[in-house]
Amino acid sequence: MDSVGCGGAPDARAFFNGTRPDTGANTLAHIAAACAEGRAEEGRSGSLRMPVLDSLGLGAAVRLASGAGAPGFGADPQGLWGAATEVSRGKDTPSGHWELAGVPVPWEWSYFPETDPAFPPELTAEVARLAGTEGILGNRHASGTEIIARLGEEHIRTGWPICYTSADSVFQIAAHEQAFGLERLLALCAALAPRLHAMKIGRVIARPFTGAPGSFRRTANRHDYAIAPPAPTLLDWAAGAGRQTHAIGKIGDIFSMRGVSDLHKGADDAALFEHLLTLASDAAPGSLTFANFVEFDSLYGHRRDVSGYARALEAFDATAGRFLARLRPGDLAIFTADHGNDPTWTGTDHTRERVPVIGWGRGLRPVGQVAFTDVAASVAAHLGIPAQGPGRSFL
C-alpha cells in the first residue's frame, strides 16, 4: 500500500518537508483523526472505516508504531500484526521496496535543487541531443499534471520534451504520445537513464500524455527506469529457486524486472487489484506475488488530499475482503507499505514513518517491532527458500 505509513519512525527528525522535520507525521492516524472530526467529507462521511484490515491488526499496528490511537480502529487483532522500521537513508519508493525485499540501500540518493532552472546545463544539453531537439521545457520542480497543463501546448508546437523533478530522487520527462511519440519518449528515457543512475538519481520516469490544450491527461503508459538493486532481492531468491514470480503495478519497474517472471499492469489501482484477485485463485503453489498500489501516494498523499486518501483506503479495504476470501489453505498474505505520505503534513514530499505489517494465513500472531528486511526473510521462510539478506523471519 504505497505510502500508507503509521508514524513513529525513530529518525523522523532527520527528514524534512521544506524546513519542517517529519517528527510526528502519521499517515494513518492523522487521516483517521481528520475523518472522525468531520474534516474529510468530500465523497465520503464519518469515521475512517477499514474493518477487514483492522480485524487483522491494522489499528494495533498504528498504536505499536507510534503510540497514537486511530479513531475507528478498535478491533482485537485476529491476524499477524506488527510494525516495521526502515534503515535506508531515504523515504522514497526504491529504498522502501528494496529493503522490504531484503536489500537496504547502501548509498545516499542525489536530488535536484529547488531552483529555477533545476538541472545542470550539461544534462539538459544531453536530453536535447538525445531527443533531437534544440532544447527542453520545464527544468524545475513541479507537479506533473500542472506542468503538462501549462506547457503541453508549447511542447506540441516546438517538439521539446517537458523535463521536471520533485522532492524524490527522480528525473521525469513528459511528452505527448501522438505529437512526440510514445516509443520515442521511452527510447529517450532509456538512453538517458545510465547517466542519471551514475549521478545516484534513482529513477528516470517517462510520463506520456494525450489530449489537446485544456484537456491533457496522463496515460497508463508510464515507465520507470530505476537503478537496479545493489544485491539480489526476494524476487531473485524466489526466481533462483525455480518459483514463479508475479509483479503487479510498478514492481517490475522498481526492481528493473530482475527476478520477475510475469508482469501485470493496469490503468489504475482498481485494474491492478483485479490482477491480484485473479492470482489469488490461479497462481501456482509456491509462487510469489508482489503488488504495488500507488494511488494512495500519487493521487492523494502528494496532493495533500485527506478525503481522497480516506476514500482510497476504504475502497482498498473492501476489495481486500474479496481478496482474502479467495486465498487457499497454506497461502500467506502480507499488507505493508514503503514509506509514509501524511496528507495532513506540510509540503508535498513523503514522510518518514514506520509502516504496518499485517498478515493473513498464520492466525493470531503479534510480531512486534520488526525491520523492513524481516518481511523478506519471513516470506522466504514461508516459501521454503533460502534468504540471502540481513533480515530475520518473524514466522
Coordinates of C-alpha atoms in Angstrom, one line a residue:
M1 CA 0.0 0.0 0.0
D2 CA 2.2 2.8 -1.3
S3 CA 2.8 5.4 1.3
V4 CA 0.4 4.0 4.0
G5 CA 2.7 4.7 7.0
C6 CA 1.8 4.6 10.6
G7 CA 4.1 7.1 12.3
G8 CA 6.8 6.6 14.9
A9 CA 10.0 6.5 12.8
P10 CA 12.8 7.0 15.4
D11 CA 14.8 9.1 12.9
A12 CA 12.0 11.2 11.6
R13 CA 13.7 14.4 12.8
A14 CA 16.4 13.9 10.2
F15 CA 13.9 14.1 7.3
F16 CA 12.1 17.2 6.2
N17 CA 9.2 18.7 4.2
G18 CA 10.6 22.1 3.5
T19 CA 12.0 23.3 6.8
R20 CA 9.7 21.2 8.9
P21 CA 11.0 17.8 10.2
D22 CA 8.8 14.7 9.8
T23 CA 8.7 14.3 13.6
G24 CA 5.1 13.4 14.4
A25 CA 4.0 12.6 10.9
N26 CA 1.5 9.7 10.9
T27 CA -0.4 9.0 7.7
L28 CA -3.0 6.5 9.0
A29 CA -3.6 8.1 12.5
H30 CA -3.9 11.6 11.1
I31 CA -6.3 10.6 8.3
A32 CA -8.4 8.7 10.9
A33 CA -8.5 11.7 13.2
A34 CA -9.5 14.0 10.3
C35 CA -12.3 11.7 9.4
A36 CA -13.6 11.4 13.0
E37 CA -13.5 15.2 13.3
G38 CA -15.5 15.8 10.1
R39 CA -12.5 17.2 8.1
A40 CA -12.6 14.5 5.3
E41 CA -16.2 14.7 4.0
E42 CA -15.6 15.0 0.2
G43 CA -17.1 11.9 -1.4
R44 CA -17.4 10.1 2.0
S45 CA -18.5 10.8 5.5
G46 CA -17.8 9.9 9.1
S47 CA -15.1 7.8 10.8
L48 CA -12.5 6.0 8.6
R49 CA -13.8 2.5 8.1
M50 CA -11.3 -0.3 7.3
P51 CA -12.9 -3.3 9.1
V52 CA -11.1 -6.0 7.2
L53 CA -7.5 -4.8 7.8
D54 CA -8.4 -3.6 11.3
S55 CA -9.6 -7.1 12.2
L56 CA -6.2 -8.4 11.2
G57 CA -4.4 -5.8 13.4
L58 CA -4.1 -2.5 11.5
G59 CA -5.2 -0.3 14.4
A60 CA -3.0 -2.3 16.8
A61 CA 0.0 -1.7 14.4
V62 CA -0.6 2.0 14.4
R63 CA -0.6 2.1 18.2
L64 CA 2.5 -0.1 18.4
A65 CA 4.4 2.0 15.8
S66 CA 3.6 5.4 17.3
G67 CA 1.6 5.2 20.4
A68 CA -1.1 7.1 18.6
G69 CA -4.7 6.0 18.6
A70 CA -6.6 5.9 15.3
P71 CA -10.3 6.7 15.7
G72 CA -12.5 4.0 14.2
F73 CA -9.8 1.3 14.7
G74 CA -10.5 -0.7 17.8
A75 CA -10.7 -4.3 16.7
D76 CA -8.9 -7.0 18.7
P77 CA -6.3 -8.4 16.2
Q78 CA -7.1 -11.8 14.7
G79 CA -4.1 -11.9 12.3
L80 CA -0.4 -11.4 12.1
W81 CA 0.4 -7.8 13.1
G82 CA 3.3 -5.6 13.9
A83 CA 5.2 -2.5 12.6
A84 CA 8.4 -2.2 10.6
T85 CA 11.3 0.3 10.7
E86 CA 13.5 1.3 7.8
V87 CA 17.2 1.9 7.9
S88 CA 17.9 3.1 4.4
R89 CA 18.7 6.8 4.2
G90 CA 15.8 7.7 2.0
K91 CA 12.0 7.9 2.3
D92 CA 11.5 7.0 -1.4
T93 CA 10.0 4.3 -3.5
P94 CA 13.1 2.2 -4.4
S95 CA 14.5 2.4 -0.8
G96 CA 11.4 1.2 0.8
H97 CA 10.6 -1.6 -1.7
W98 CA 14.2 -2.9 -1.9
E99 CA 14.5 -3.0 1.8
L100 CA 11.2 -4.8 2.2
A101 CA 12.6 -7.3 -0.4
G102 CA 15.7 -7.8 1.8
V103 CA 18.2 -5.2 0.5
P104 CA 18.8 -1.9 2.3
V105 CA 20.2 0.9 0.1
P106 CA 23.9 1.3 0.8
W107 CA 24.2 4.8 -0.6
E108 CA 22.8 8.3 -0.3
W109 CA 20.5 9.3 -3.2
S110 CA 21.1 12.5 -5.1
Y111 CA 18.4 15.2 -5.5
F112 CA 17.9 18.2 -7.8
P113 CA 17.8 21.6 -6.0
E114 CA 14.6 23.6 -5.7
T115 CA 16.0 26.3 -8.1
D116 CA 14.8 27.5 -11.5
P117 CA 16.4 26.1 -13.5
A118 CA 16.9 22.8 -11.5
F119 CA 19.1 20.9 -13.9
P120 CA 22.8 21.4 -14.8
P121 CA 23.3 22.7 -18.4
E122 CA 25.3 19.7 -19.4
L123 CA 22.3 17.4 -18.5
T124 CA 19.8 19.5 -20.4
A125 CA 22.1 19.6 -23.4
E126 CA 22.3 15.8 -23.3
V127 CA 18.5 15.5 -23.1
A128 CA 18.1 17.8 -26.1
R129 CA 20.8 15.9 -28.1
L130 CA 19.1 12.5 -27.4
A131 CA 15.7 13.9 -28.2
G132 CA 16.9 15.6 -31.4
T133 CA 15.6 19.0 -30.3
E134 CA 17.1 22.4 -29.7
G135 CA 16.2 22.4 -26.1
I136 CA 13.8 21.3 -23.3
L137 CA 10.8 22.8 -21.5
G138 CA 10.2 22.9 -17.7
N139 CA 13.6 22.4 -16.0
R140 CA 12.1 22.8 -12.5
H141 CA 10.4 21.1 -9.6
A142 CA 6.7 20.7 -10.5
S143 CA 3.5 18.7 -10.2
G144 CA 3.2 16.5 -13.3
T145 CA -0.4 17.4 -14.1
E146 CA 0.3 21.1 -13.5
I147 CA 3.3 21.3 -15.7
I148 CA 1.7 19.3 -18.5
A149 CA -1.3 21.7 -18.4
R150 CA 0.9 24.7 -18.5
L151 CA 3.5 23.6 -21.1
G152 CA 1.7 20.9 -23.1
E153 CA 0.6 23.3 -25.9
E154 CA 4.2 24.7 -26.3
H155 CA 5.5 21.1 -26.2
I156 CA 3.3 20.2 -29.2
R157 CA 4.3 23.3 -31.1
T158 CA 8.1 23.0 -30.5
G159 CA 8.5 19.3 -30.0
W160 CA 10.7 19.9 -27.0
P161 CA 10.3 17.4 -24.1
I162 CA 9.0 18.6 -20.8
C163 CA 11.5 17.8 -18.0
Y164 CA 10.8 18.2 -14.3
T165 CA 11.6 16.7 -10.9
S166 CA 10.2 16.6 -7.4
A167 CA 11.3 16.0 -3.8
D168 CA 12.1 12.4 -4.8
S169 CA 15.4 11.4 -6.5
V170 CA 13.8 11.4 -10.0
F171 CA 14.1 13.0 -13.4
Q172 CA 10.8 13.0 -15.2
I173 CA 10.1 13.6 -18.9
A174 CA 6.6 14.2 -20.2
A175 CA 5.7 14.0 -23.8
H176 CA 2.6 13.7 -26.0
E177 CA 2.0 10.2 -27.2
Q178 CA 1.0 11.2 -30.7
A179 CA 2.8 14.5 -31.3
F180 CA 6.1 13.4 -29.8
G181 CA 5.6 9.6 -29.9
L182 CA 5.4 7.1 -27.1
E183 CA 8.2 4.9 -28.4
R184 CA 10.4 8.0 -28.9
L185 CA 9.8 9.0 -25.3
L186 CA 10.6 5.6 -23.9
A187 CA 13.8 5.4 -26.0
L188 CA 14.8 8.9 -24.8
C189 CA 14.4 7.8 -21.1
A190 CA 16.1 4.5 -21.6
A191 CA 19.1 6.3 -23.3
L192 CA 19.3 8.9 -20.6
A193 CA 18.9 6.6 -17.6
P194 CA 22.5 5.4 -17.3
R195 CA 23.8 8.9 -17.0
L196 CA 21.3 9.8 -14.2
H197 CA 21.9 6.5 -12.4
A198 CA 25.6 7.3 -12.3
M199 CA 24.6 10.5 -10.5
K200 CA 22.7 8.4 -8.0
I201 CA 19.4 9.8 -9.2
G202 CA 17.1 6.8 -8.5
R203 CA 14.7 6.9 -11.5
V204 CA 14.1 8.4 -14.9
I205 CA 10.4 8.4 -15.4
A206 CA 8.6 8.5 -18.8
R207 CA 5.3 10.4 -18.3
P208 CA 3.3 10.2 -21.6
F209 CA 0.1 12.1 -22.1
T210 CA -2.6 12.6 -24.7
G211 CA -5.3 15.2 -25.5
A212 CA -5.5 18.8 -26.5
P213 CA -4.9 22.1 -24.7
G214 CA -7.3 22.3 -21.8
S215 CA -7.9 18.6 -21.7
F216 CA -4.4 16.9 -21.5
R217 CA -4.4 13.7 -19.4
R218 CA -1.6 11.4 -18.5
T219 CA -1.9 7.8 -19.7
A220 CA -1.2 4.4 -18.2
N221 CA 2.0 4.0 -20.3
R222 CA 4.2 5.5 -17.6
H223 CA 7.5 3.7 -17.4
D224 CA 10.2 4.0 -14.6
Y225 CA 13.8 3.4 -15.5
A226 CA 15.2 2.7 -12.0
I227 CA 18.7 1.9 -10.7
A228 CA 19.0 -1.9 -10.3
P229 CA 19.0 -3.1 -6.7
P230 CA 22.6 -3.5 -5.4
A231 CA 22.1 -7.1 -4.4
P232 CA 19.7 -10.0 -5.1
T233 CA 16.2 -9.4 -3.6
L234 CA 13.4 -11.6 -2.6
L235 CA 12.2 -11.7 -6.2
D236 CA 15.7 -13.0 -7.2
W237 CA 15.7 -15.5 -4.4
A238 CA 12.4 -16.9 -5.4
A239 CA 13.2 -17.0 -9.2
G240 CA 16.5 -18.6 -8.4
A241 CA 14.7 -21.3 -6.5
G242 CA 12.6 -22.0 -9.6
R243 CA 9.4 -20.3 -8.3
Q244 CA 7.1 -18.3 -10.5
T245 CA 7.1 -14.6 -9.5
H246 CA 4.3 -12.1 -10.4
A247 CA 4.8 -8.3 -10.3
I248 CA 1.7 -6.1 -10.2
G249 CA 1.9 -2.4 -11.0
K250 CA 5.2 -0.6 -10.5
I251 CA 7.0 -3.6 -9.1
G252 CA 8.6 -4.5 -12.4
D253 CA 10.0 -1.0 -12.9
I254 CA 11.2 -0.7 -9.3
F255 CA 13.2 -3.9 -9.5
S256 CA 14.3 -3.4 -13.1
M257 CA 12.4 -6.6 -13.9
R258 CA 15.0 -8.6 -12.0
G259 CA 13.5 -11.9 -10.7
V260 CA 10.2 -11.2 -12.3
S261 CA 8.5 -14.0 -14.3
D262 CA 5.2 -12.3 -15.1
L263 CA 4.3 -8.6 -15.2
H264 CA 0.7 -7.4 -14.7
K265 CA -0.1 -3.7 -15.3
G266 CA -3.3 -1.7 -15.4
A267 CA -4.7 1.8 -15.9
D268 CA -5.4 2.3 -12.2
D269 CA -5.3 0.6 -8.8
A270 CA -8.8 -0.9 -9.4
A271 CA -7.5 -2.7 -12.5
L272 CA -4.4 -3.8 -10.6
F273 CA -6.5 -5.3 -7.9
E274 CA -8.3 -7.4 -10.5
H275 CA -5.0 -9.0 -11.3
L276 CA -4.4 -9.7 -7.6
L277 CA -7.9 -11.2 -7.3
T278 CA -7.2 -13.5 -10.3
L279 CA -3.8 -14.6 -8.9
A280 CA -5.3 -15.3 -5.5
S281 CA -7.2 -18.1 -7.2
D282 CA -4.9 -19.0 -10.1
A283 CA -1.3 -18.5 -9.0
A284 CA 0.8 -21.7 -8.8
P285 CA 1.5 -23.2 -5.4
G286 CA 4.9 -21.9 -4.1
S287 CA 4.8 -18.8 -6.2
L288 CA 5.3 -15.2 -5.1
T289 CA 3.2 -12.2 -6.0
F290 CA 4.4 -8.7 -5.2
A291 CA 1.9 -5.9 -5.8
N292 CA 2.2 -2.1 -5.5
F293 CA -0.9 0.1 -5.3
V294 CA 0.3 3.6 -6.0
E295 CA -2.7 5.8 -6.0
F296 CA -2.7 6.4 -2.2
D297 CA 0.6 8.2 -2.8
S298 CA 0.4 9.6 -6.3
L299 CA -3.2 10.9 -6.3
Y300 CA -3.7 11.8 -2.6
G301 CA -0.6 11.9 -0.4
H302 CA 1.5 14.3 -2.6
R303 CA -1.6 16.4 -3.2
R304 CA -2.4 16.5 0.5
D305 CA -6.0 15.3 -0.3
V306 CA -7.2 13.8 3.0
S307 CA -10.7 13.0 1.8
G308 CA -9.3 11.3 -1.3
Y309 CA -6.8 9.3 0.7
A310 CA -9.6 8.2 3.1
R311 CA -11.8 7.1 0.1
A312 CA -9.0 5.1 -1.3
L313 CA -8.2 3.4 2.0
E314 CA -11.9 2.4 2.4
A315 CA -12.2 1.1 -1.1
F316 CA -9.0 -0.9 -0.8
D317 CA -10.2 -2.4 2.5
A318 CA -13.4 -3.5 0.9
T319 CA -11.6 -5.1 -2.0
A320 CA -9.1 -6.7 0.4
G321 CA -12.0 -8.7 1.9
R322 CA -12.8 -10.1 -1.6
F323 CA -9.1 -11.0 -2.0
L324 CA -8.8 -12.8 1.4
A325 CA -11.9 -14.8 0.6
R326 CA -10.2 -16.3 -2.4
L327 CA -7.0 -17.4 -0.6
R328 CA -6.3 -21.1 -0.1
P329 CA -5.0 -23.0 2.9
G330 CA -1.3 -22.6 3.1
D331 CA -1.3 -19.1 1.5
L332 CA 0.2 -16.1 3.2
A333 CA -0.8 -12.5 2.5
I334 CA 1.1 -9.5 3.9
F335 CA -0.1 -5.9 3.7
T336 CA 2.6 -3.3 4.3
A337 CA 4.0 0.0 2.9
D338 CA 7.2 1.5 1.7
H339 CA 7.1 4.9 3.5
G340 CA 4.6 7.5 4.6
N341 CA 2.9 10.4 2.9
D342 CA 0.8 12.1 5.5
P343 CA -1.8 14.2 3.7
T344 CA -2.2 16.5 6.7
W345 CA 1.5 17.4 6.7
T346 CA 3.4 20.4 5.5
G347 CA 4.7 20.3 1.9
T348 CA 4.2 17.6 -0.8
D349 CA 7.0 15.1 0.0
H350 CA 6.9 11.7 1.5
T351 CA 7.0 11.5 5.3
R352 CA 9.5 9.3 7.2
E353 CA 7.4 6.8 9.2
R354 CA 7.2 3.2 10.3
V355 CA 4.9 1.0 8.3
P356 CA 2.3 -1.6 9.3
V357 CA 2.9 -5.3 8.8
I358 CA -0.4 -7.1 8.7
G359 CA -0.8 -10.7 7.7
W360 CA -3.4 -13.4 6.9
G361 CA -2.6 -17.1 6.9
R362 CA -0.8 -17.6 10.2
G363 CA -3.7 -17.0 12.6
L364 CA -3.2 -14.6 15.5
R365 CA 0.5 -13.7 15.6
P366 CA 1.8 -10.5 17.1
V367 CA 5.3 -10.0 15.8
G368 CA 6.1 -6.6 17.4
Q369 CA 8.6 -4.1 16.1
V370 CA 10.5 -5.6 13.1
A371 CA 12.8 -4.5 10.4
F372 CA 11.8 -3.9 6.8
T373 CA 14.2 -6.7 5.8
D374 CA 12.4 -9.1 8.2
V375 CA 9.4 -9.0 5.8
A376 CA 11.6 -10.6 3.0
A377 CA 13.1 -13.1 5.4
S378 CA 9.6 -14.1 6.6
V379 CA 8.2 -14.5 3.1
A380 CA 11.3 -16.6 2.1
A381 CA 10.7 -18.8 5.2
H382 CA 7.1 -19.3 4.3
L383 CA 8.1 -20.3 0.7
G384 CA 10.8 -22.6 2.0
I385 CA 13.6 -20.9 0.1
P386 CA 16.9 -19.6 1.4
A387 CA 17.0 -15.9 2.4
Q388 CA 20.2 -14.0 1.4
G389 CA 19.7 -10.7 3.2
P390 CA 20.2 -9.4 6.7
G391 CA 16.5 -9.9 7.8
R392 CA 15.2 -12.5 10.3
S393 CA 11.9 -14.3 9.9
F394 CA 9.1 -13.4 12.3
L395 CA 7.1 -16.5 11.4

